[in-house]
Coordinates of C-alpha atoms in Angstrom, one line a residue:
P1 CA 118.6 85.1 132.0
L2 CA 116.9 86.9 134.8
P3 CA 115.4 89.7 132.6
S4 CA 113.8 87.1 130.3
A5 CA 112.4 85.3 133.4
I6 CA 110.9 88.6 134.7
A7 CA 109.3 89.3 131.3
A8 CA 107.9 85.7 131.2
I9 CA 106.4 86.2 134.7
L10 CA 104.7 89.4 133.5
G11 CA 103.4 87.5 130.5
A12 CA 102.1 84.6 132.6
N13 CA 100.3 87.1 134.8
V14 CA 98.4 88.4 131.7
G15 CA 97.9 84.8 130.6
T16 CA 96.0 84.0 133.8
T17 CA 93.2 86.3 132.7
G18 CA 92.1 83.4 130.4
T19 CA 91.2 81.5 133.5
I20 CA 88.7 84.1 134.7
W21 CA 87.1 84.2 131.2
I22 CA 86.7 80.4 131.2
A23 CA 85.2 80.5 134.6
G24 CA 82.8 83.3 133.5
I25 CA 81.8 81.2 130.5
L26 CA 81.1 78.2 132.7
V27 CA 79.2 80.2 135.3
S28 CA 77.1 82.1 132.7
D29 CA 76.4 79.2 130.3
G30 CA 77.9 81.2 127.5
L31 CA 79.6 84.6 127.3
P32 CA 80.0 86.2 130.7
Q33 CA 77.3 88.7 131.5
G34 CA 76.6 91.2 134.3
I35 CA 79.0 91.2 137.3
T36 CA 80.8 88.2 135.9
K37 CA 81.8 90.1 132.8
Q38 CA 82.8 93.1 134.9
V39 CA 85.1 91.0 137.0
A40 CA 86.7 89.4 134.0
L41 CA 87.2 92.8 132.3
V42 CA 88.7 94.4 135.4
H43 CA 91.0 91.5 136.0
T44 CA 92.2 91.5 132.4
G45 CA 92.6 95.3 132.3
V46 CA 94.6 95.5 135.6
N47 CA 96.9 92.6 134.7
T48 CA 97.5 94.0 131.2
V49 CA 98.1 97.6 132.4
M50 CA 100.5 96.4 135.1
A51 CA 102.5 94.3 132.7
I52 CA 102.8 97.2 130.2
A53 CA 103.7 99.6 133.0
L54 CA 106.4 97.3 134.4
L55 CA 107.9 96.0 131.1
P56 CA 110.2 99.0 130.7
F57 CA 111.7 98.4 134.1
V58 CA 112.7 94.8 133.6
Q59 CA 116.4 95.6 133.6
P60 CA 116.3 97.6 136.8
I61 CA 114.2 95.0 138.5
A62 CA 116.7 92.3 137.4
R63 CA 119.6 94.3 138.8
F64 CA 117.8 94.8 142.1
I65 CA 116.9 91.1 142.4
S66 CA 120.5 90.0 141.5
R67 CA 121.9 91.9 144.5
F68 CA 120.3 89.3 146.8

């Protein structure tokens, strides 16, 4: 169903934060440090906050999308 798909998309968006951490590990030859760590933390934080903020609105978003 559409609400489940929207929730999955939000989860996938949070899941992409793993990519930036892997890139940070590869660039830093270990745990990310300095600006690399800051970028990874901000990316993770923004994606997580947006998913949490939008999760209560999955049903209204699904109704809006289903109109089209």
